[in-house]
Coordinates of C-alpha atoms and ligand atoms in Angstrom, one line a residue:
M231 CA 152.4 113.3 145.5
H232 CA 148.6 113.2 144.7
H233 CA 149.3 114.2 141.2
S234 CA 152.0 111.8 140.6
S235 CA 149.9 108.9 141.8
I236 CA 147.2 109.9 139.2
F237 CA 150.0 109.9 136.7
V238 CA 151.1 106.4 137.7
Y239 CA 147.5 105.2 137.4
V240 CA 147.1 106.7 134.0
V241 CA 150.4 105.1 132.8
L242 CA 149.3 101.8 134.3
L243 CA 146.0 102.0 132.6
L244 CA 147.6 102.7 129.2
V245 CA 150.1 100.0 129.6
C246 CA 147.8 97.3 130.9
F247 CA 144.7 97.8 128.8
P248 CA 145.7 99.0 125.3
T249 CA 144.5 95.8 123.6
N250 CA 141.2 96.0 125.3
K251 CA 140.8 99.5 124.1
V252 CA 141.6 98.6 120.6
N253 CA 139.2 95.7 120.6
S254 CA 136.2 97.7 121.8
A255 CA 137.0 100.5 119.3
D256 CA 137.3 97.9 116.6
D257 CA 133.9 96.4 117.4
Q258 CA 132.3 99.9 117.5
T259 CA 133.6 100.7 114.1
L260 CA 132.0 97.6 112.4
P261 CA 130.6 99.3 109.4
N262 CA 126.9 99.5 108.5
I263 CA 126.2 97.7 105.3
L264 CA 123.7 99.0 102.7
L265 CA 123.0 96.8 99.7
I266 CA 120.9 98.2 96.9
Y267 CA 119.9 95.7 94.3
A268 CA 117.9 96.2 91.1
D269 CA 116.0 93.6 89.2
D270 CA 116.9 93.0 85.5
L271 CA 118.9 96.2 85.2
G272 CA 121.3 96.2 82.3
I273 CA 124.9 97.5 82.4
G274 CA 124.0 99.7 79.4
D275 CA 121.3 101.5 81.4
I276 CA 123.6 103.4 83.7
G277 CA 125.3 106.7 83.2
C278 CA 128.7 105.9 84.8
F279 CA 128.8 102.7 82.6
G280 CA 128.7 104.8 79.5
N281 CA 125.1 105.7 78.9
D282 CA 125.1 109.4 78.2
T283 CA 121.4 110.0 77.7
I284 CA 119.9 108.4 80.8
R285 CA 120.1 110.1 84.2
T286 CA 121.3 107.9 87.1
P287 CA 123.0 110.4 89.4
S288 CA 122.6 108.4 92.5
I289 CA 124.2 105.2 91.2
D290 CA 126.9 107.3 89.5
S291 CA 127.6 109.2 92.8
I292 CA 128.4 105.9 94.5
A293 CA 131.1 105.3 91.9
A294 CA 132.4 108.8 92.1
Q295 CA 132.8 108.5 95.9
G296 CA 134.0 104.9 95.7
A297 CA 134.6 102.3 93.1
K298 CA 133.1 101.2 89.8
L299 CA 133.3 97.5 89.1
T300 CA 133.3 97.0 85.4
H301 CA 133.6 93.2 85.4
H302 CA 131.3 92.1 88.2
L303 CA 129.4 88.9 87.4
T304 CA 126.3 87.2 88.7
A305 CA 126.4 83.5 89.2
A306 CA 123.3 83.0 87.1
P307 CA 121.4 85.0 84.4
V308 CA 118.1 84.9 86.2
C309 CA 116.9 86.1 89.6
T310 CA 116.2 83.1 91.8
P311 CA 119.5 81.3 91.4
S312 CA 121.5 84.5 91.1
R313 CA 120.1 85.8 94.4
A314 CA 120.7 82.5 96.1
A315 CA 124.4 82.8 95.0
F316 CA 124.6 86.4 96.1
L317 CA 123.4 85.6 99.6
T318 CA 125.3 82.4 100.1
G319 CA 128.6 82.9 98.2
R320 CA 128.1 79.6 96.4
Y321 CA 127.2 78.6 92.9
P322 CA 123.5 78.0 92.8
I323 CA 124.0 74.4 91.8
R324 CA 125.4 73.7 95.3
S325 CA 122.3 74.8 97.1
G326 CA 120.0 73.1 94.6
M327 CA 118.7 76.5 93.4
A328 CA 119.9 76.1 89.8
S329 CA 116.9 75.0 87.7
P330 CA 117.0 71.9 85.5
R331 CA 113.9 73.1 83.7
R332 CA 112.8 75.8 81.3
V333 CA 111.2 77.8 84.2
T334 CA 114.3 79.2 85.9
A335 CA 112.7 81.3 88.7
L336 CA 110.2 80.2 91.3
P337 CA 106.7 80.8 89.8
F338 CA 104.5 80.6 92.9
A339 CA 104.8 81.8 96.5
A340 CA 102.9 78.7 97.4
G341 CA 105.4 76.2 96.0
R342 CA 107.7 74.0 98.1
G343 CA 111.1 74.9 96.7
G344 CA 113.4 77.6 97.9
L345 CA 116.7 78.4 99.5
P346 CA 117.4 75.4 101.9
A347 CA 117.4 76.5 105.5
N348 CA 120.9 74.8 106.0
E349 CA 122.4 77.3 103.6
T350 CA 124.1 80.3 105.3
A351 CA 123.4 83.8 104.1
F352 CA 125.8 86.7 104.7
T353 CA 123.1 88.2 107.0
E354 CA 123.6 85.3 109.4
L355 CA 127.3 86.1 109.6
A356 CA 126.5 89.7 110.4
K357 CA 124.0 88.6 113.0
E358 CA 126.9 86.8 114.8
K359 CA 128.2 90.3 115.5
G360 CA 124.8 91.6 116.6
Y361 CA 123.9 93.5 113.4
H362 CA 120.4 94.8 113.1
T363 CA 119.2 93.6 109.7
G364 CA 116.4 94.1 107.2
I365 CA 115.3 93.4 103.7
I366 CA 112.8 95.6 101.8
G367 CA 111.4 94.6 98.4
K368 CA 111.9 91.4 96.5
W369 CA 112.9 88.1 98.0
H370 CA 112.1 85.4 95.4
L371 CA 113.9 82.6 97.3
G372 CA 110.8 80.6 98.5
M373 CA 108.4 80.7 101.4
S374 CA 107.3 77.5 103.0
C375 CA 107.9 73.7 102.8
E376 CA 105.2 71.6 104.2
T377 CA 102.7 73.9 105.9
A378 CA 101.6 77.5 105.1
S379 CA 103.5 79.1 107.9
D380 CA 106.5 76.9 108.5
Y381 CA 108.3 79.6 106.5
C382 CA 111.3 77.4 106.0
H383 CA 112.6 79.6 103.1
H384 CA 111.4 82.9 104.5
P385 CA 113.9 85.8 104.9
K386 CA 113.7 85.5 108.7
R387 CA 115.3 82.1 108.4
F388 CA 118.4 83.7 106.9
G389 CA 119.1 86.3 109.5
F390 CA 116.8 89.1 108.5
D391 CA 115.1 90.8 111.5
Y392 CA 112.7 92.7 109.3
F393 CA 111.1 92.0 106.0
Y394 CA 108.7 94.1 104.0
G395 CA 107.9 93.2 100.4
T396 CA 107.1 90.3 98.1
I397 CA 108.1 86.7 98.5
I398 CA 108.0 86.3 94.8
S399 CA 108.8 88.8 92.1
N400 CA 107.1 91.7 90.3
T401 CA 105.4 89.4 87.8
R402 CA 102.6 91.6 86.4
F403 CA 100.2 90.1 88.9
N404 CA 98.1 93.2 88.4
G405 CA 99.0 96.5 86.8
D406 CA 97.4 98.9 84.5
G407 CA 96.3 96.6 81.8
E408 CA 99.6 94.9 81.8
E409 CA 98.5 91.8 83.7
I410 CA 100.3 88.6 82.9
M411 CA 97.2 87.4 81.0
T412 CA 97.3 90.4 78.6
W413 CA 100.9 90.1 78.2
L414 CA 100.9 86.3 77.6
Y415 CA 98.2 86.9 75.0
A416 CA 100.3 89.5 73.3
F417 CA 103.2 87.2 73.3
N418 CA 101.5 84.0 72.2
P419 CA 97.8 84.2 71.2
S420 CA 97.8 80.7 69.8
L421 CA 98.6 79.3 73.2
W422 CA 95.4 80.8 74.7
R423 CA 93.3 80.0 71.7
G424 CA 94.6 76.4 72.1
L425 CA 92.9 76.0 75.5
P426 CA 89.2 76.2 74.4
L427 CA 90.2 74.2 71.3
T428 CA 91.6 71.4 73.5
A429 CA 88.4 71.4 75.5
I430 CA 86.2 71.2 72.4
I431 CA 88.3 68.4 70.8
G432 CA 88.2 66.5 74.1
V433 CA 84.4 66.7 74.5
L434 CA 83.9 65.8 70.8
T435 CA 86.2 62.8 71.1
S436 CA 84.4 61.5 74.2
W437 CA 81.1 61.9 72.4
I438 CA 82.3 60.0 69.4
L439 CA 83.7 57.2 71.6
K440 CA 80.4 57.0 73.3
R441 CA 78.5 56.9 70.0
F442 CA 80.6 53.9 68.9
G443 CA 80.0 52.2 72.2
V444 CA 83.6 52.4 73.3
L445 CA 82.6 54.5 76.4
G446 CA 79.5 54.1 78.6
N447 CA 77.6 57.1 80.0
R448 CA 79.9 57.4 83.0
G449 CA 83.1 57.1 81.0
F450 CA 81.7 59.8 78.6
C451 CA 80.9 62.2 81.5
F452 CA 84.3 61.6 83.1
L453 CA 86.3 62.3 80.0
A454 CA 84.1 65.2 78.9
V455 CA 84.5 66.9 82.3
L456 CA 88.2 66.2 82.3
S457 CA 88.6 67.8 78.9
I458 CA 87.0 71.0 80.2
V459 CA 88.7 71.1 83.6
L460 CA 92.3 70.4 82.5
P461 CA 92.6 73.4 80.1
L462 CA 90.8 75.5 82.7
I463 CA 93.6 75.0 85.2
P464 CA 96.3 77.0 83.4
Y465 CA 93.7 79.6 82.5
V466 CA 92.5 80.1 86.1
L467 CA 96.1 80.1 87.4
V468 CA 97.1 82.8 85.0
R469 CA 93.9 84.7 84.9
H470 CA 93.9 85.0 88.7
W471 CA 97.6 85.4 89.1
L472 CA 97.1 88.1 91.6
W473 CA 95.2 85.7 93.9
F474 CA 98.3 83.6 94.3
N475 CA 101.3 85.9 94.0
S476 CA 100.2 89.5 94.5
M477 CA 101.0 89.8 98.2
F478 CA 103.1 92.1 100.3
F479 CA 104.4 90.8 103.6
R480 CA 105.5 92.6 106.8
N481 CA 107.6 90.1 108.5
D482 CA 105.6 86.9 108.5
E483 CA 102.2 88.4 107.9
V484 CA 100.5 89.3 104.6
V485 CA 99.6 93.0 104.9
E486 CA 98.5 93.7 101.3
H487 CA 96.7 91.5 98.9
P488 CA 96.6 92.4 96.0
V489 CA 99.6 94.6 95.9
R490 CA 99.0 98.2 94.8
F491 CA 101.6 99.2 92.3
E492 CA 100.6 102.9 92.5
N493 CA 103.2 104.8 94.7
M494 CA 104.9 101.5 95.4
T495 CA 108.4 102.9 94.9
K496 CA 107.6 105.6 97.4
R497 CA 106.3 103.1 99.9
L498 CA 109.5 101.1 99.6
V499 CA 111.6 104.2 100.1
R500 CA 109.5 105.1 103.2
E501 CA 110.0 101.6 104.6
G502 CA 113.8 101.9 104.0
L503 CA 113.9 105.3 105.7
D504 CA 111.8 104.0 108.6
F505 CA 114.3 101.1 109.1
L506 CA 117.2 103.6 109.2
E507 CA 115.4 106.0 111.6
D508 CA 114.3 103.1 113.9
H509 CA 117.9 101.8 113.8
Q510 CA 119.4 105.1 114.9
K511 CA 116.8 105.5 117.6
N512 CA 116.5 102.0 119.0
H513 CA 119.7 100.2 118.1
P514 CA 122.3 103.0 118.6
N515 CA 125.2 100.7 119.5
T516 CA 124.9 98.1 116.8
P517 CA 125.6 98.4 113.1
F518 CA 122.9 97.7 110.5
L519 CA 122.7 95.6 107.4
L520 CA 119.9 96.8 105.1
F521 CA 119.1 95.1 101.8
M522 CA 117.0 97.4 99.5
S523 CA 115.9 94.9 96.9
W524 CA 113.9 97.0 94.4
L525 CA 111.1 95.4 92.4
Q526 CA 112.3 97.7 89.6
V527 CA 113.2 97.6 86.7
H528 CA 111.4 94.4 86.1
T529 CA 108.1 94.5 84.2
H530 CA 105.3 95.5 85.1
L531 CA 107.0 98.9 85.0
H532 CA 105.2 100.7 87.8
T533 CA 106.6 104.1 87.4
G534 CA 105.2 106.8 89.7
K535 CA 103.4 109.8 88.3
E536 CA 106.4 112.1 89.1
F537 CA 108.6 110.1 86.7
E538 CA 106.2 109.5 83.8
G539 CA 107.8 110.9 80.7
V540 CA 110.8 112.4 82.4
S541 CA 113.5 110.3 80.6
K542 CA 114.5 110.3 77.0
H543 CA 113.8 106.6 76.8
G544 CA 110.1 106.0 77.2
P545 CA 108.5 104.0 80.0
Y546 CA 111.6 101.8 80.6
G547 CA 113.9 104.8 80.9
D548 CA 111.5 106.5 83.3
N549 CA 111.5 103.4 85.4
V550 CA 115.3 103.3 85.6
E551 CA 115.4 107.0 86.5
E552 CA 112.8 106.5 89.3
M553 CA 114.7 103.5 90.7
D554 CA 117.9 105.7 90.7
W555 CA 116.0 108.4 92.5
A556 CA 114.7 105.9 95.1
S557 CA 118.3 104.6 95.6
G558 CA 119.3 108.3 96.1
Q559 CA 116.6 108.8 98.8
I560 CA 118.1 105.9 100.8
L561 CA 121.6 107.2 100.4
K562 CA 120.5 110.7 101.6
G563 CA 118.7 109.1 104.5
V564 CA 121.9 107.4 105.7
E565 CA 123.7 110.8 105.3
R566 CA 121.0 112.8 107.1
L567 CA 121.2 110.4 110.0
G568 CA 124.9 110.9 110.3
M569 CA 125.8 107.3 109.4
K570 CA 127.4 107.8 106.0
E571 CA 131.0 107.9 107.1
N572 CA 130.7 104.4 108.6
T573 CA 128.6 102.8 105.9
F574 CA 129.6 100.4 103.2
V575 CA 127.4 100.8 100.2
Y576 CA 127.0 98.2 97.4
F577 CA 124.8 98.7 94.3
S578 CA 124.2 96.0 91.8
S579 CA 121.6 94.1 89.7
D580 CA 120.5 90.5 89.9
N581 CA 121.1 89.8 86.2
G582 CA 121.5 91.7 83.0
G583 CA 118.8 93.4 80.9
H584 CA 116.0 91.3 79.4
L585 CA 116.4 92.0 75.7
E586 CA 113.2 90.3 74.5
E587 CA 110.9 91.8 77.2
T588 CA 107.8 93.7 76.0
D589 CA 104.9 95.5 77.7
G590 CA 101.2 94.7 77.3
K591 CA 101.2 96.7 74.1
G592 CA 104.1 94.7 72.6
R593 CA 106.6 97.5 73.0
R594 CA 110.2 96.8 74.2
A595 CA 110.3 97.0 78.0
G596 CA 113.6 95.4 79.0
G597 CA 117.1 96.6 79.8
H598 CA 120.2 97.4 77.7
N599 CA 123.5 95.7 78.1
G600 CA 125.7 98.2 76.3
I601 CA 128.6 96.7 74.4
Y602 CA 128.1 93.2 75.8
R603 CA 126.4 90.5 73.9
G604 CA 123.2 88.7 74.9
G605 CA 121.0 89.3 78.0
K606 CA 118.9 87.8 80.8
V607 CA 118.5 84.0 80.7
M608 CA 121.7 83.6 78.6
G609 CA 124.2 82.2 81.2
G610 CA 127.3 82.3 79.0
M611 CA 126.7 85.8 77.6
D612 CA 128.1 88.8 79.4
G613 CA 124.9 90.8 78.7
G614 CA 123.1 88.3 81.0
I615 CA 125.6 88.2 83.8
R616 CA 127.9 91.3 83.8
V617 CA 126.0 93.8 86.0
P618 CA 126.4 97.5 86.8
T619 CA 128.0 97.6 90.2
T620 CA 129.2 100.5 92.3
V621 CA 130.6 100.4 95.8
M622 CA 131.6 103.1 98.3
W623 CA 133.0 103.1 101.8
P624 CA 134.3 106.5 103.0
G625 CA 137.9 106.5 104.1
K626 CA 138.4 102.9 102.9
I627 CA 137.8 102.9 99.2
R628 CA 139.5 105.6 97.1
P629 CA 137.0 107.8 95.3
G630 CA 137.1 107.2 91.6
L631 CA 138.6 103.7 91.7
V632 CA 137.8 101.6 88.7
I633 CA 138.2 97.8 89.0
D634 CA 138.3 96.0 85.7
E635 CA 139.3 92.6 87.2
P636 CA 136.7 89.9 87.2
T637 CA 134.7 89.7 90.4
S638 CA 131.5 87.9 91.3
Q639 CA 128.4 88.6 93.3
M640 CA 129.4 85.4 95.2
D641 CA 132.2 87.5 96.6
M642 CA 129.8 89.5 98.8
L643 CA 129.6 86.8 101.5
P644 CA 133.3 86.5 102.1
T645 CA 133.6 90.3 101.7
I646 CA 131.1 90.9 104.4
A647 CA 132.6 88.1 106.6
E648 CA 135.9 89.9 106.4
M649 CA 134.4 93.3 107.1
V650 CA 132.5 92.1 110.2
N651 CA 135.4 89.9 111.2
V652 CA 133.7 86.5 111.2
P653 CA 135.0 83.4 109.5
V654 CA 133.1 82.1 106.4
P655 CA 131.3 78.8 107.0
Q656 CA 133.9 76.1 107.1
D657 CA 131.8 73.0 106.5
R658 CA 131.0 73.7 102.8
I659 CA 132.6 75.1 99.7
I660 CA 132.4 78.9 99.4
D661 CA 133.0 79.9 95.8
G662 CA 133.3 83.7 96.4
K663 CA 136.5 85.5 97.5
S664 CA 136.7 88.6 99.5
M665 CA 136.9 91.7 97.4
L666 CA 138.4 93.9 100.1
P667 CA 142.0 93.5 98.9
L668 CA 140.9 94.8 95.5
L669 CA 138.6 97.5 96.9
T670 CA 141.3 98.8 99.3
E671 CA 144.0 98.4 96.6
K672 CA 146.1 96.1 98.6
E673 CA 146.0 93.8 95.6
S674 CA 145.6 94.7 92.0
K675 CA 144.6 91.3 90.6
T676 CA 141.5 89.2 91.2
N677 CA 141.7 86.1 93.4
H678 CA 139.4 84.2 90.9
S679 CA 141.6 82.3 88.4
F680 CA 138.5 80.7 87.0
L681 CA 134.8 81.5 87.0
F682 CA 132.1 79.1 85.6
H683 CA 129.0 80.3 83.9
Y684 CA 125.9 78.2 84.2
C685 CA 122.8 78.1 82.3
G686 CA 120.4 76.1 84.5
V687 CA 122.4 73.2 85.8
K688 CA 125.0 73.1 82.9
I689 CA 128.2 75.0 82.5
V690 CA 127.9 76.8 79.2
A691 CA 131.0 79.0 79.5
A692 CA 134.1 79.6 81.7
R693 CA 136.4 82.4 82.3
Y694 CA 140.1 82.4 83.1
R695 CA 142.2 85.3 84.4
S696 CA 145.7 84.8 83.0
I697 CA 148.6 84.7 85.4
K698 CA 150.7 87.1 83.3
G699 CA 149.6 90.1 81.3
N700 CA 146.1 91.5 81.0
H701 CA 144.0 88.7 79.6
V702 CA 140.7 87.2 80.6
F703 CA 140.0 84.3 78.4
K704 CA 136.4 83.2 78.0
V705 CA 135.4 79.9 76.5
H706 CA 131.9 79.1 75.3
Y707 CA 130.8 75.5 75.2
A708 CA 127.3 76.3 74.1
W709 CA 125.9 79.3 72.3
P710 CA 122.3 80.6 72.4
K711 CA 120.2 79.7 69.4
W712 CA 119.3 83.3 68.4
L713 CA 116.7 84.3 65.9
P714 CA 118.3 84.8 62.4
N715 CA 120.5 88.0 62.3
S716 CA 119.8 88.9 65.9
G717 CA 121.3 88.6 69.3
Q718 CA 118.1 87.4 71.0
C719 CA 115.4 84.8 71.1
D720 CA 111.7 85.3 70.8
F721 CA 110.9 85.5 74.5
A722 CA 114.0 84.2 76.3
C723 CA 116.8 81.9 75.3
S724 CA 115.9 79.2 77.8
C725 CA 118.7 77.0 79.0
P726 CA 117.6 73.5 78.2
D727 CA 116.0 74.4 74.8
H728 CA 118.0 77.3 73.3
H729 CA 121.6 76.5 74.2
P730 CA 122.9 73.8 71.8
W731 CA 126.5 72.6 72.5
L732 CA 129.1 73.9 70.1
E733 CA 131.1 71.3 68.2
T734 CA 134.3 73.0 69.2
P735 CA 134.5 75.6 71.9
V736 CA 134.9 79.2 71.0
M737 CA 137.4 81.4 72.9
Y738 CA 137.8 85.1 73.3
D739 CA 140.1 87.4 75.2
I740 CA 137.3 89.3 76.9
A741 CA 139.6 91.8 78.7
N742 CA 140.6 93.1 75.3
D743 CA 137.6 92.1 73.2
P744 CA 134.7 92.8 75.5
S745 CA 132.1 92.5 72.8
E746 CA 133.4 89.0 71.8
K747 CA 133.9 89.8 68.2
T748 CA 137.2 88.1 67.3
P749 CA 137.5 84.4 68.3
L750 CA 141.0 83.2 69.1
D751 CA 142.4 80.4 67.0
I752 CA 142.5 77.5 69.4
T753 CA 144.7 75.5 67.1
I754 CA 147.6 77.9 68.0
P755 CA 149.5 76.1 70.8
K756 CA 149.4 78.9 73.3
Y757 CA 145.6 79.2 73.1
A758 CA 145.2 75.4 73.0
K759 CA 147.1 75.3 76.2
V760 CA 144.8 78.0 77.7
L761 CA 141.8 76.0 76.6
E762 CA 143.2 72.8 78.2
K763 CA 143.8 74.6 81.4
I764 CA 140.2 75.9 81.5
N765 CA 138.8 72.4 80.7
Q766 CA 140.9 71.0 83.5
A767 CA 139.6 73.5 86.0
K768 CA 136.1 73.0 84.8
K769 CA 136.5 69.3 85.4
E770 CA 137.8 69.9 89.0
H771 CA 135.0 72.2 89.7
M772 CA 132.4 69.7 88.5
D773 CA 134.0 67.0 90.6
S774 CA 133.5 69.3 93.6
I775 CA 129.7 69.5 93.1
E776 CA 127.6 67.3 95.3
Q777 CA 124.3 66.2 94.0
V778 CA 121.5 67.8 96.0
E779 CA 117.8 68.0 95.6
Y780 CA 116.7 70.4 92.8
Q781 CA 114.6 73.1 94.5
Q782 CA 113.2 74.1 91.2
S783 CA 112.1 70.7 90.0
F784 CA 108.5 70.5 88.7
S785 CA 107.2 68.9 91.9
N786 CA 108.9 71.5 94.1
T787 CA 107.6 74.5 92.2
V788 CA 104.1 73.4 91.3
Y789 CA 101.3 75.3 93.1
R790 CA 100.2 73.9 96.4
P791 CA 97.0 75.3 97.7
W792 CA 97.7 74.4 101.3
L793 CA 100.9 76.6 101.3
Q794 CA 98.9 79.7 100.2
V795 CA 98.7 82.4 102.8
W796 CA 96.0 85.0 102.9
C797 CA 95.2 88.4 104.6
P798 CA 95.0 88.4 108.4
N799 CA 91.2 88.6 108.1
G800 CA 91.3 85.2 106.4
L801 CA 90.0 86.6 103.2
P802 CA 92.0 86.4 100.0
V803 CA 92.6 89.5 97.9
N804 CA 91.2 91.8 100.5
C805 CA 93.6 93.8 102.6
I806 CA 95.6 97.0 102.3
D807 CA 98.7 97.6 104.4
P808 CA 97.3 99.5 107.4
K809 CA 100.5 101.5 107.6
F810 CA 99.8 103.1 104.2
K811 CA 96.0 102.7 104.1
D812 CA 94.9 106.2 105.0
K813 CA 98.2 107.9 104.2
V814 CA 98.1 108.5 100.5
E815 CA 100.7 111.3 100.8
I816 CA 104.0 109.6 101.6
D817 CA 106.2 111.9 103.5
L818 CA 109.8 111.6 102.2
Ligands
NAG902 C1 120.6 104.2 77.7 O1 119.5 103.7 78.5 C2 118.3 103.8 78.0 C3 117.2 103.2 78.9 O2 117.7 102.7 80.0 C4 118.2 103.0 76.7 O3 116.9 103.2 76.1 C5 119.3 103.5 75.7 O4 119.3 102.7 74.6 C6 120.6 103.4 76.4 N1 121.7 103.9 75.6 C7 122.7 103.2 75.2 C8 123.7 103.8 74.3 O5 122.8 102.0 75.5
NAG903 C1 99.5 107.9 95.5 O1 99.9 109.2 95.8 C2 99.1 110.3 95.3 C3 99.8 111.6 95.6 O2 100.6 111.6 96.7 C4 97.7 110.2 96.0 O3 96.9 111.2 95.5 C5 97.2 108.8 95.6 O4 95.9 108.6 96.2 C6 98.1 107.7 96.1 N1 97.6 106.4 95.7 C7 97.7 105.3 96.5 C8 97.1 104.1 96.0 O5 98.3 105.3 97.6

C-alpha cells in the first residue's frame, strides 16, 4: 500500500506538471551566444572561402562543425553604420547612423553622434532573459551626448554588462612609426605642405592689407593670428591623435591612455577568457552573450611577435593569422569550460577588405575580397559588403552545411530573438529576418526577397532573390568611379564623391555570375520585368524610411573638448591598465 501510494504520487506529478517541467528545461537550455567579429576582413582572406595559402584553421573549424554562409551581407560598407545595423537589425538610415558625408565612420570619441539610446540592440533582448553579457574590443558607435560621462551611446546603454576596449576604432593613433600623421603624409604630402603655406599666405595678405591702409593694427594682428591658428587646428588634431582617441575603457572608466598595441591581441584574448571563467563561476545558471570585437585586421596592423613573418602574405597575412589564432583561443576556452555543446557561435566581419589601404611605408595593408568586385566603402559592390561568415551550434546546425542564399547581418537581431524566445521590438521596422529556418534546414530559401545596398544615405544597388529557379538579380544604380583600368580608387571610393549615378541601371544574376562580369540585357522583357519589380520594391522601401537626425552630420561628429574623458588620475595620456601593468607575461 505504501508503495502504491508513492506510485500514485509519481503518476500525479507526471500528469499534472509536465508543461512546467518542459518550460524550466527550455529556459535552462537557452544557448550561450558567442559572436566573433573582425574589422575590415575580406572574404578572400579566409581558407574555407577559397584562400589556399593563408591559414585560418579556427574560422574554418566553425564552418566544418556548422555552416558556411557564402552570401552574407553587411548593411553598409564601413564600420560605424554596419555595426549599428548588426546590433539593431535595421538599415543604418533608420537609426540615423548612415553618413551623409565623406567621412563615414565616427572620427572622435569626443563627438556627440552615436547609436541613439532609443534603438534596441540584440543584447537588450537577451537581457530580458537574464543573459550575462559582455563586449571586448571595438565599439565605434559613439560615447556621450552632452556631458563627458552621460555615456548616452556607451555599450552599457545597449545591454552590455561588461565592456573592455576602445570606444572608437584602431585608427593608427600610435603604432610603430605608423601613426596617422605618417600615414596621411605618405598618402597625401601636398595636403600637409598646404598647411604652412596657408599660414604664410594668410600672414602676407594681412600685411599687404595693412600696408595699403585697408587694415589697422588690430585688424592686422587678428587676421595674422587667425591665419596661423586655423591651419594649426587640423595639424594638432592629427599630430596628437593619440590624445583624443587612443583610450581603452573598462566599463565606464578609461584604464589605458595611450593604448599599447604591443601584446594587445593577447590582452583581448585574456579579457575574453576571464569573462568566460567569471561566467562559469559566478553566473552558473544564466547563459552568456559575449561579443569579441577584434581591432584586427584594421590598420595599424599590430601583430604580436609570435606571428611576425609566419604567413606567406607579409604583415597583413600575419595579422589575419593572429586574429584567427585569437578567435581559436576563445573557442577553446568555451570548450575547456564545458560550454561548447550549448553555445551558438557566429563569426563575421564588419565590412569587406579595404583594397586601397597602405601602411606607413606605402605598402598594401588591406584585405582581399576574392572573386568579388570592389571593397570597403563601396556600398554596391559585393567586395565591400559580402563578408566571410561561419556559424556553429552543436546538435542544431548540421556540420558542413553551406548556405548560398542571401542573408544579412541585420538578421542577427531576429535570429537571437528567436533563439532566446523574445519577440523583436514591435514599435519599429526591423529589416532583418531570423536565419534559424535556414540554419536548421527547415527552409531552403531566404526570407529576403529584396535587399538594398546603401552608400551613405543613398541606395546605390539592390538585390532580388527570384521566386523560381536559382537567381539573385542585382541592380546597380551607381558605380564607383575607379581609377583607370583598376577596381579601386586612390584612398577610398567615398559615397558622395565617387559614386556617380548610371544613366541606365546595370543588372547581373549574381547567383550565377558572382564576379558581375556579364550584364543582363534589360531590354529583354523578362529582365525588364525583374528591374521593374526591384524598382517598385525600392520605392516602397524608401517610403518606409522616416527622416531622423543624422548622427554623422558635421556638427555631431566634430571634436568637443568637454566630451573628452581622461585617465582616472585626471591626467591625459598617462595611465596603463592596472590589470596588465606588471604582468607582461600573459597567461593563456
Ligand atoms: C589569401 O590571403 C592573403 C592575405 O590575407 C592574400 O595576400 C592573398 O592574396 C589571398 N589569396 C587569394 C587567392 O586571394
Ligand atoms: C609583451 O609580452 C612580452 C613577452 O610576453 C614581454 O616581454 C613584453 O614586455 C610585453 N610588452 C607589454 C607592453 O606588455
